[in-house]
Amino acid sequence: FNYNLQVSVHADDSLLGEQTFSDSVVIDGSFWTGPKAAFEREMPKIYAEIIRTILQENGQIMHALQADSSN
């Protein structure tokens, strides 16, 4: 699974923060269950990790969201 995300935070037509996230994750299936079972098992974990990465406390996106909420 390969992804390349560009996340940006805007408020009142101004850009508060922008950051790019990308990774490549191998999802291993098995002979018995095939790739579909592995995909269904691993994708929720991968999505959760992507969201955690985007919202990490020291990241630009979290700083931009906090700056916008203080207004």
PDB file of N, CA, C and O in Angstrom, chain B, residues numbered from 101:
ATOM      1  N   PHE B 101       0.853  -1.157   0.000  1.00  0.00           N
ATOM      2  CA  PHE B 101       0.000   0.000   0.000  1.00  0.00           C
ATOM      3  C   PHE B 101       0.902   1.224   0.000  1.00  0.00           C
ATOM      4  O   PHE B 101       1.709   1.404   0.912  1.00  0.00           O
ATOM      5  N   ASN B 102       0.771   2.045  -0.995  1.00  0.00           N
ATOM      6  CA  ASN B 102       1.555   3.280  -1.103  1.00  0.00           C
ATOM      7  C   ASN B 102       0.621   4.464  -0.956  1.00  0.00           C
ATOM      8  O   ASN B 102      -0.481   4.471  -1.503  1.00  0.00           O
ATOM      9  N   TYR B 103       1.068   5.465  -0.214  1.00  0.00           N
ATOM     10  CA  TYR B 103       0.262   6.678  -0.125  1.00  0.00           C
ATOM     11  C   TYR B 103       1.160   7.910  -0.120  1.00  0.00           C
ATOM     12  O   TYR B 103       2.312   7.869   0.313  1.00  0.00           O
ATOM     13  N   ASN B 104       0.597   8.994  -0.612  1.00  0.00           N
ATOM     14  CA  ASN B 104       1.249  10.298  -0.626  1.00  0.00           C
ATOM     15  C   ASN B 104       0.147  11.321  -0.398  1.00  0.00           C
ATOM     16  O   ASN B 104      -0.661  11.584  -1.289  1.00  0.00           O
ATOM     17  N   LEU B 105       0.117  11.897   0.798  1.00  0.00           N
ATOM     18  CA  LEU B 105      -0.933  12.833   1.185  1.00  0.00           C
ATOM     19  C   LEU B 105      -0.358  14.222   1.389  1.00  0.00           C
ATOM     20  O   LEU B 105       0.719  14.377   1.963  1.00  0.00           O
ATOM     21  N   GLN B 106      -1.069  15.219   0.922  1.00  0.00           N
ATOM     22  CA  GLN B 106      -0.716  16.594   1.226  1.00  0.00           C
ATOM     23  C   GLN B 106      -1.873  17.160   2.040  1.00  0.00           C
ATOM     24  O   GLN B 106      -2.990  17.289   1.540  1.00  0.00           O
ATOM     25  N   VAL B 107      -1.597  17.496   3.293  1.00  0.00           N
ATOM     26  CA  VAL B 107      -2.616  17.978   4.214  1.00  0.00           C
ATOM     27  C   VAL B 107      -2.370  19.456   4.458  1.00  0.00           C
ATOM     28  O   VAL B 107      -1.241  19.873   4.717  1.00  0.00           O
ATOM     29  N   SER B 108      -3.433  20.244   4.374  1.00  0.00           N
ATOM     30  CA  SER B 108      -3.287  21.683   4.632  1.00  0.00           C
ATOM     31  C   SER B 108      -4.434  22.164   5.495  1.00  0.00           C
ATOM     32  O   SER B 108      -5.542  21.631   5.435  1.00  0.00           O
ATOM     33  N   VAL B 109      -4.152  23.187   6.306  1.00  0.00           N
ATOM     34  CA  VAL B 109      -5.144  23.799   7.184  1.00  0.00           C
ATOM     35  C   VAL B 109      -5.297  25.249   6.742  1.00  0.00           C
ATOM     36  O   VAL B 109      -4.322  25.998   6.668  1.00  0.00           O
ATOM     37  N   HIS B 110      -6.533  25.628   6.450  1.00  0.00           N
ATOM     38  CA  HIS B 110      -6.832  26.985   5.998  1.00  0.00           C
ATOM     39  C   HIS B 110      -7.852  27.615   6.943  1.00  0.00           C
ATOM     40  O   HIS B 110      -8.715  26.926   7.487  1.00  0.00           O
ATOM     41  N   ALA B 111      -7.746  28.913   7.131  1.00  0.00           N
ATOM     42  CA  ALA B 111      -8.755  29.675   7.869  1.00  0.00           C
ATOM     43  C   ALA B 111      -8.797  31.071   7.273  1.00  0.00           C
ATOM     44  O   ALA B 111      -7.765  31.716   7.086  1.00  0.00           O
ATOM     45  N   ASP B 112      -9.993  31.520   6.982  1.00  0.00           N
ATOM     46  CA  ASP B 112     -10.179  32.870   6.418  1.00  0.00           C
ATOM     47  C   ASP B 112      -9.270  33.114   5.223  1.00  0.00           C
ATOM     48  O   ASP B 112      -8.603  34.146   5.145  1.00  0.00           O
ATOM     49  N   ASP B 113      -9.243  32.175   4.302  1.00  0.00           N
ATOM     50  CA  ASP B 113      -8.461  32.276   3.064  1.00  0.00           C
ATOM     51  C   ASP B 113      -6.950  32.366   3.277  1.00  0.00           C
ATOM     52  O   ASP B 113      -6.224  32.757   2.362  1.00  0.00           O
ATOM     53  N   SER B 114      -6.471  32.016   4.455  1.00  0.00           N
ATOM     54  CA  SER B 114      -5.020  31.997   4.658  1.00  0.00           C
ATOM     55  C   SER B 114      -4.580  30.589   5.040  1.00  0.00           C
ATOM     56  O   SER B 114      -5.294  29.867   5.735  1.00  0.00           O
ATOM     57  N   LEU B 115      -3.414  30.219   4.582  1.00  0.00           N
ATOM     58  CA  LEU B 115      -2.839  28.907   4.863  1.00  0.00           C
ATOM     59  C   LEU B 115      -2.154  28.939   6.215  1.00  0.00           C
ATOM     60  O   LEU B 115      -1.214  29.706   6.421  1.00  0.00           O
ATOM     61  N   LEU B 116      -2.619  28.113   7.136  1.00  0.00           N
ATOM     62  CA  LEU B 116      -2.037  28.064   8.476  1.00  0.00           C
ATOM     63  C   LEU B 116      -0.942  27.019   8.595  1.00  0.00           C
ATOM     64  O   LEU B 116      -0.025  27.168   9.402  1.00  0.00           O
ATOM     65  N   GLY B 117      -1.030  25.979   7.811  1.00  0.00           N
ATOM     66  CA  GLY B 117      -0.026  24.922   7.859  1.00  0.00           C
ATOM     67  C   GLY B 117      -0.249  23.926   6.745  1.00  0.00           C
ATOM     68  O   GLY B 117      -1.369  23.700   6.286  1.00  0.00           O
ATOM     69  N   GLU B 118       0.858  23.339   6.327  1.00  0.00           N
ATOM     70  CA  GLU B 118       0.790  22.352   5.254  1.00  0.00           C
ATOM     71  C   GLU B 118       1.917  21.356   5.450  1.00  0.00           C
ATOM     72  O   GLU B 118       3.030  21.728   5.825  1.00  0.00           O
ATOM     73  N   GLN B 119       1.626  20.100   5.198  1.00  0.00           N
ATOM     74  CA  GLN B 119       2.630  19.066   5.375  1.00  0.00           C
ATOM     75  C   GLN B 119       2.298  17.897   4.454  1.00  0.00           C
ATOM     76  O   GLN B 119       1.128  17.615   4.194  1.00  0.00           O
ATOM     77  N   THR B 120       3.331  17.221   3.963  1.00  0.00           N
ATOM     78  CA  THR B 120       3.171  16.077   3.088  1.00  0.00           C
ATOM     79  C   THR B 120       3.574  14.811   3.839  1.00  0.00           C
ATOM     80  O   THR B 120       4.574  14.790   4.556  1.00  0.00           O
ATOM     81  N   PHE B 121       2.788  13.771   3.666  1.00  0.00           N
ATOM     82  CA  PHE B 121       3.031  12.486   4.307  1.00  0.00           C
ATOM     83  C   PHE B 121       3.035  11.415   3.231  1.00  0.00           C
ATOM     84  O   PHE B 121       2.146  11.381   2.380  1.00  0.00           O
ATOM     85  N   SER B 122       4.026  10.546   3.264  1.00  0.00           N
ATOM     86  CA  SER B 122       4.063   9.440   2.305  1.00  0.00           C
ATOM     87  C   SER B 122       4.760   8.247   2.931  1.00  0.00           C
ATOM     88  O   SER B 122       5.621   8.387   3.799  1.00  0.00           O
ATOM     89  N   ASP B 123       4.369   7.083   2.472  1.00  0.00           N
ATOM     90  CA  ASP B 123       4.971   5.854   2.970  1.00  0.00           C
ATOM     91  C   ASP B 123       4.573   4.719   2.034  1.00  0.00           C
ATOM     92  O   ASP B 123       3.679   4.856   1.199  1.00  0.00           O
ATOM     93  N   SER B 124       5.245   3.628   2.196  1.00  0.00           N
ATOM     94  CA  SER B 124       4.936   2.405   1.476  1.00  0.00           C
ATOM     95  C   SER B 124       4.901   1.283   2.508  1.00  0.00           C
ATOM     96  O   SER B 124       5.884   1.048   3.212  1.00  0.00           O
ATOM     97  N   VAL B 125       3.775   0.597   2.593  1.00  0.00           N
ATOM     98  CA  VAL B 125       3.588  -0.447   3.596  1.00  0.00           C
ATOM     99  C   VAL B 125       3.299  -1.762   2.879  1.00  0.00           C
ATOM    100  O   VAL B 125       2.429  -1.826   2.011  1.00  0.00           O
ATOM    101  N   VAL B 126       4.024  -2.793   3.241  1.00  0.00           N
ATOM    102  CA  VAL B 126       3.802  -4.115   2.658  1.00  0.00           C
ATOM    103  C   VAL B 126       2.717  -4.821   3.464  1.00  0.00           C
ATOM    104  O   VAL B 126       2.789  -4.908   4.690  1.00  0.00           O
ATOM    105  N   ILE B 127       1.722  -5.317   2.758  1.00  0.00           N
ATOM    106  CA  ILE B 127       0.649  -6.084   3.390  1.00  0.00           C
ATOM    107  C   ILE B 127       0.802  -7.519   2.910  1.00  0.00           C
ATOM    108  O   ILE B 127       0.564  -7.827   1.742  1.00  0.00           O
ATOM    109  N   ASP B 128       1.200  -8.383   3.821  1.00  0.00           N
ATOM    110  CA  ASP B 128       1.439  -9.786   3.478  1.00  0.00           C
ATOM    111  C   ASP B 128       0.192 -10.621   3.669  1.00  0.00           C
ATOM    112  O   ASP B 128      -0.392 -10.641   4.752  1.00  0.00           O
ATOM    113  N   GLY B 129      -0.216 -11.310   2.621  1.00  0.00           N
ATOM    114  CA  GLY B 129      -1.310 -12.270   2.708  1.00  0.00           C
ATOM    115  C   GLY B 129      -0.733 -13.652   2.972  1.00  0.00           C
ATOM    116  O   GLY B 129       0.478 -13.811   3.133  1.00  0.00           O
ATOM    117  N   SER B 130      -1.583 -14.621   3.014  1.00  0.00           N
ATOM    118  CA  SER B 130      -1.126 -15.991   3.191  1.00  0.00           C
ATOM    119  C   SER B 130      -1.754 -16.872   2.119  1.00  0.00           C
ATOM    120  O   SER B 130      -2.732 -16.493   1.474  1.00  0.00           O
ATOM    121  N   PHE B 131      -1.194 -18.009   1.949  1.00  0.00           N
ATOM    122  CA  PHE B 131      -1.720 -18.963   0.987  1.00  0.00           C
ATOM    123  C   PHE B 131      -3.152 -19.353   1.335  1.00  0.00           C
ATOM    124  O   PHE B 131      -3.984 -19.541   0.447  1.00  0.00           O
ATOM    125  N   TRP B 132      -3.435 -19.475   2.627  1.00  0.00           N
ATOM    126  CA  TRP B 132      -4.733 -19.970   3.076  1.00  0.00           C
ATOM    127  C   TRP B 132      -5.831 -18.924   2.985  1.00  0.00           C
ATOM    128  O   TRP B 132      -6.961 -19.243   2.615  1.00  0.00           O
ATOM    129  N   THR B 133      -5.516 -17.697   3.313  1.00  0.00           N
ATOM    130  CA  THR B 133      -6.564 -16.670   3.351  1.00  0.00           C
ATOM    131  C   THR B 133      -6.505 -15.709   2.168  1.00  0.00           C
ATOM    132  O   THR B 133      -7.480 -15.013   1.885  1.00  0.00           O
ATOM    133  N   GLY B 134      -5.380 -15.668   1.485  1.00  0.00           N
ATOM    134  CA  GLY B 134      -5.241 -14.792   0.329  1.00  0.00           C
ATOM    135  C   GLY B 134      -5.026 -13.333   0.713  1.00  0.00           C
ATOM    136  O   GLY B 134      -4.998 -13.006   1.900  1.00  0.00           O
ATOM    137  N   PRO B 135      -4.875 -12.460  -0.264  1.00  0.00           N
ATOM    138  CA  PRO B 135      -4.576 -11.064   0.008  1.00  0.00           C
ATOM    139  C   PRO B 135      -5.765 -10.284   0.582  1.00  0.00           C
ATOM    140  O   PRO B 135      -5.570  -9.312   1.312  1.00  0.00           O
ATOM    141  N   LYS B 136      -6.977 -10.696   0.264  1.00  0.00           N
ATOM    142  CA  LYS B 136      -8.155  -9.951   0.730  1.00  0.00           C
ATOM    143  C   LYS B 136      -8.236  -9.925   2.253  1.00  0.00           C
ATOM    144  O   LYS B 136      -8.492  -8.872   2.838  1.00  0.00           O
ATOM    145  N   ALA B 137      -8.025 -11.051   2.893  1.00  0.00           N
ATOM    146  CA  ALA B 137      -8.086 -11.121   4.357  1.00  0.00           C
ATOM    147  C   ALA B 137      -6.996 -10.263   4.991  1.00  0.00           C
ATOM    148  O   ALA B 137      -7.247  -9.575   5.980  1.00  0.00           O
ATOM    149  N   ALA B 138      -5.795 -10.297   4.432  1.00  0.00           N
ATOM    150  CA  ALA B 138      -4.702  -9.486   4.967  1.00  0.00           C
ATOM    151  C   ALA B 138      -5.011  -8.001   4.800  1.00  0.00           C
ATOM    152  O   ALA B 138      -4.755  -7.207   5.706  1.00  0.00           O
ATOM    153  N   PHE B 139      -5.553  -7.628   3.661  1.00  0.00           N
ATOM    154  CA  PHE B 139      -5.911  -6.240   3.406  1.00  0.00           C
ATOM    155  C   PHE B 139      -6.977  -5.769   4.400  1.00  0.00           C
ATOM    156  O   PHE B 139      -6.856  -4.687   4.974  1.00  0.00           O
ATOM    157  N   GLU B 140      -8.005  -6.571   4.599  1.00  0.00           N
ATOM    158  CA  GLU B 140      -9.071  -6.207   5.539  1.00  0.00           C
ATOM    159  C   GLU B 140      -8.562  -6.125   6.979  1.00  0.00           C
ATOM    160  O   GLU B 140      -9.060  -5.322   7.767  1.00  0.00           O
ATOM    161  N   ARG B 141      -7.589  -6.941   7.318  1.00  0.00           N
ATOM    162  CA  ARG B 141      -7.034  -6.954   8.674  1.00  0.00           C
ATOM    163  C   ARG B 141      -6.108  -5.768   8.909  1.00  0.00           C
ATOM    164  O   ARG B 141      -6.148  -5.158   9.978  1.00  0.00           O
ATOM    165  N   GLU B 142      -5.275  -5.432   7.927  1.00  0.00           N
ATOM    166  CA  GLU B 142      -4.224  -4.443   8.126  1.00  0.00           C
ATOM    167  C   GLU B 142      -4.639  -2.994   7.830  1.00  0.00           C
ATOM    168  O   GLU B 142      -4.096  -2.070   8.436  1.00  0.00           O
ATOM    169  N   MET B 143      -5.580  -2.782   6.920  1.00  0.00           N
ATOM    170  CA  MET B 143      -5.908  -1.414   6.527  1.00  0.00           C
ATOM    171  C   MET B 143      -6.417  -0.539   7.670  1.00  0.00           C
ATOM    172  O   MET B 143      -6.008   0.619   7.748  1.00  0.00           O
ATOM    173  N   PRO B 144      -7.283  -1.023   8.560  1.00  0.00           N
ATOM    174  CA  PRO B 144      -7.682  -0.158   9.680  1.00  0.00           C
ATOM    175  C   PRO B 144      -6.487   0.283  10.533  1.00  0.00           C
ATOM    176  O   PRO B 144      -6.445   1.423  10.997  1.00  0.00           O
ATOM    177  N   LYS B 145      -5.524  -0.608  10.739  1.00  0.00           N
ATOM    178  CA  LYS B 145      -4.325  -0.260  11.505  1.00  0.00           C
ATOM    179  C   LYS B 145      -3.496   0.779  10.761  1.00  0.00           C
ATOM    180  O   LYS B 145      -2.979   1.716  11.369  1.00  0.00           O
ATOM    181  N   ILE B 146      -3.371   0.617   9.462  1.00  0.00           N
ATOM    182  CA  ILE B 146      -2.589   1.548   8.651  1.00  0.00           C
ATOM    183  C   ILE B 146      -3.248   2.919   8.642  1.00  0.00           C
ATOM    184  O   ILE B 146      -2.570   3.933   8.808  1.00  0.00           O
ATOM    185  N   TYR B 147      -4.567   2.960   8.448  1.00  0.00           N
ATOM    186  CA  TYR B 147      -5.284   4.241   8.466  1.00  0.00           C
ATOM    187  C   TYR B 147      -5.130   4.939   9.813  1.00  0.00           C
ATOM    188  O   TYR B 147      -4.911   6.150   9.858  1.00  0.00           O
ATOM    189  N   ALA B 148      -5.242   4.198  10.902  1.00  0.00           N
ATOM    190  CA  ALA B 148      -5.088   4.784  12.235  1.00  0.00           C
ATOM    191  C   ALA B 148      -3.692   5.362  12.414  1.00  0.00           C
ATOM    192  O   ALA B 148      -3.536   6.438  12.990  1.00  0.00           O
ATOM    193  N   GLU B 149      -2.684   4.663  11.932  1.00  0.00           N
ATOM    194  CA  GLU B 149      -1.308   5.158  12.047  1.00  0.00           C
ATOM    195  C   GLU B 149      -1.106   6.419  11.202  1.00  0.00           C
ATOM    196  O   GLU B 149      -0.404   7.338  11.624  1.00  0.00           O
ATOM    197  N   ILE B 150      -1.711   6.468  10.028  1.00  0.00           N
ATOM    198  CA  ILE B 150      -1.606   7.667   9.188  1.00  0.00           C
ATOM    199  C   ILE B 150      -2.220   8.865   9.907  1.00  0.00           C
ATOM    200  O   ILE B 150      -1.628   9.944   9.926  1.00  0.00           O
ATOM    201  N   ILE B 151      -3.394   8.689  10.496  1.00  0.00           N
ATOM    202  CA  ILE B 151      -4.045   9.791  11.215  1.00  0.00           C
ATOM    203  C   ILE B 151      -3.228  10.205  12.427  1.00  0.00           C
ATOM    204  O   ILE B 151      -3.101  11.398  12.702  1.00  0.00           O
ATOM    205  N   ARG B 152      -2.667   9.239  13.162  1.00  0.00           N
ATOM    206  CA  ARG B 152      -1.795   9.571  14.303  1.00  0.00           C
ATOM    207  C   ARG B 152      -0.590  10.391  13.839  1.00  0.00           C
ATOM    208  O   ARG B 152      -0.201  11.355  14.497  1.00  0.00           O
ATOM    209  N   THR B 153      -0.007  10.009  12.716  1.00  0.00           N
ATOM    210  CA  THR B 153       1.144  10.724  12.179  1.00  0.00           C
ATOM    211  C   THR B 153       0.772  12.148  11.793  1.00  0.00           C
ATOM    212  O   THR B 153       1.515  13.084  12.088  1.00  0.00           O
ATOM    213  N   ILE B 154      -0.359  12.320  11.141  1.00  0.00           N
ATOM    214  CA  ILE B 154      -0.806  13.660  10.734  1.00  0.00           C
ATOM    215  C   ILE B 154      -1.033  14.541  11.956  1.00  0.00           C
ATOM    216  O   ILE B 154      -0.692  15.723  11.938  1.00  0.00           O
ATOM    217  N   LEU B 155      -1.601  13.984  13.008  1.00  0.00           N
ATOM    218  CA  LEU B 155      -1.962  14.779  14.182  1.00  0.00           C
ATOM    219  C   LEU B 155      -0.929  14.734  15.304  1.00  0.00           C
ATOM    220  O   LEU B 155      -1.233  15.095  16.441  1.00  0.00           O
ATOM    221  N   GLN B 156       0.279  14.298  14.996  1.00  0.00           N
ATOM    222  CA  GLN B 156       1.297  14.251  16.039  1.00  0.00           C
ATOM    223  C   GLN B 156       1.520  15.653  16.614  1.00  0.00           C
ATOM    224  O   GLN B 156       1.430  16.651  15.899  1.00  0.00           O
ATOM    225  N   GLU B 157       1.809  15.709  17.895  1.00  0.00           N
ATOM    226  CA  GLU B 157       1.874  16.983  18.608  1.00  0.00           C
ATOM    227  C   GLU B 157       2.939  17.931  18.064  1.00  0.00           C
ATOM    228  O   GLU B 157       2.744  19.147  18.088  1.00  0.00           O
ATOM    229  N   ASN B 158       4.042  17.409  17.583  1.00  0.00           N
ATOM    230  CA  ASN B 158       5.112  18.287  17.115  1.00  0.00           C
ATOM    231  C   ASN B 158       5.017  18.579  15.626  1.00  0.00           C
ATOM    232  O   ASN B 158       5.950  19.147  15.058  1.00  0.00           O
ATOM    233  N   GLY B 159       3.925  18.209  14.983  1.00  0.00           N
ATOM    234  CA  GLY B 159       3.780  18.411  13.549  1.00  0.00           C
ATOM    235  C   GLY B 159       3.159  19.753  13.199  1.00  0.00           C
ATOM    236  O   GLY B 159       2.502  20.381  14.029  1.00  0.00           O
ATOM    237  N   GLN B 160       3.371  20.180  11.982  1.00  0.00           N
ATOM    238  CA  GLN B 160       2.842  21.454  11.498  1.00  0.00           C
ATOM    239  C   GLN B 160       1.318  21.479  11.504  1.00  0.00           C
ATOM    240  O   GLN B 160       0.718  22.513  11.796  1.00  0.00           O
ATOM    241  N   ILE B 161       0.694  20.363  11.189  1.00  0.00           N
ATOM    242  CA  ILE B 161      -0.762  20.327  11.105  1.00  0.00           C
ATOM    243  C   ILE B 161      -1.381  20.538  12.478  1.00  0.00           C
ATOM    244  O   ILE B 161      -2.332  21.309  12.605  1.00  0.00           O
ATOM    245  N   MET B 162      -0.873  19.880  13.501  1.00  0.00           N
ATOM    246  CA  MET B 162      -1.416  20.063  14.835  1.00  0.00           C
ATOM    247  C   MET B 162      -1.215  21.492  15.316  1.00  0.00           C
ATOM    248  O   MET B 162      -2.115  22.063  15.933  1.00  0.00           O
ATOM    249  N   HIS B 163      -0.066  22.076  15.051  1.00  0.00           N
ATOM    250  CA  HIS B 163       0.175  23.479  15.422  1.00  0.00           C
ATOM    251  C   HIS B 163      -0.808  24.404  14.712  1.00  0.00           C
ATOM    252  O   HIS B 163      -1.326  25.346  15.311  1.00  0.00           O
ATOM    253  N   ALA B 164      -1.063  24.130  13.433  1.00  0.00           N
ATOM    254  CA  ALA B 164      -2.000  24.966  12.680  1.00  0.00           C
ATOM    255  C   ALA B 164      -3.418  24.816  13.221  1.00  0.00           C
ATOM    256  O   ALA B 164      -4.147  25.803  13.324  1.00  0.00           O
ATOM    257  N   LEU B 165      -3.816  23.596  13.565  1.00  0.00           N
ATOM    258  CA  LEU B 165      -5.159  23.383  14.127  1.00  0.00           C
ATOM    259  C   LEU B 165      -5.301  24.067  15.488  1.00  0.00           C
ATOM    260  O   LEU B 165      -6.350  24.636  15.793  1.00  0.00           O
ATOM    261  N   GLN B 166      -4.259  24.012  16.295  1.00  0.00           N
ATOM    262  CA  GLN B 166      -4.310  24.669  17.607  1.00  0.00           C
ATOM    263  C   GLN B 166      -4.330  26.176  17.457  1.00  0.00           C
ATOM    264  O   GLN B 166      -5.020  26.856  18.215  1.00  0.00           O
ATOM    265  N   ALA B 167      -3.597  26.712  16.505  1.00  0.00           N
ATOM    266  CA  ALA B 167      -3.592  28.164  16.272  1.00  0.00           C
ATOM    267  C   ALA B 167      -4.967  28.629  15.830  1.00  0.00           C
ATOM    268  O   ALA B 167      -5.440  29.681  16.260  1.00  0.00           O
ATOM    269  N   ASP B 168      -5.613  27.844  14.969  1.00  0.00           N
ATOM    270  CA  ASP B 168      -6.949  28.222  14.480  1.00  0.00           C
ATOM    271  C   ASP B 168      -7.988  28.144  15.577  1.00  0.00           C
ATOM    272  O   ASP B 168      -8.908  28.961  15.602  1.00  0.00           O
ATOM    273  N   SER B 169      -7.874  27.185  16.489  1.00  0.00           N
ATOM    274  CA  SER B 169      -8.876  27.033  17.542  1.00  0.00           C
ATOM    275  C   SER B 169      -8.749  28.110  18.623  1.00  0.00           C
ATOM    276  O   SER B 169      -9.686  28.317  19.394  1.00  0.00           O
ATOM    277  N   SER B 170      -7.608  28.796  18.690  1.00  0.00           N
ATOM    278  CA  SER B 170      -7.433  29.843  19.692  1.00  0.00           C
ATOM    279  C   SER B 170      -8.055  31.157  19.256  1.00  0.00           C
ATOM    280  O   SER B 170      -8.130  32.094  20.051  1.00  0.00           O
ATOM    281  N   ASN B 171      -8.499  31.244  18.019  1.00  0.00           N
ATOM    282  CA  ASN B 171      -9.116  32.495  17.511  1.00  0.00           C
ATOM    283  C   ASN B 171     -10.579  32.561  17.843  1.00  0.00           C
ATOM    284  O   ASN B 171     -11.247  33.534  17.496  1.00  0.00           O
TER     285      ASN B 171
END
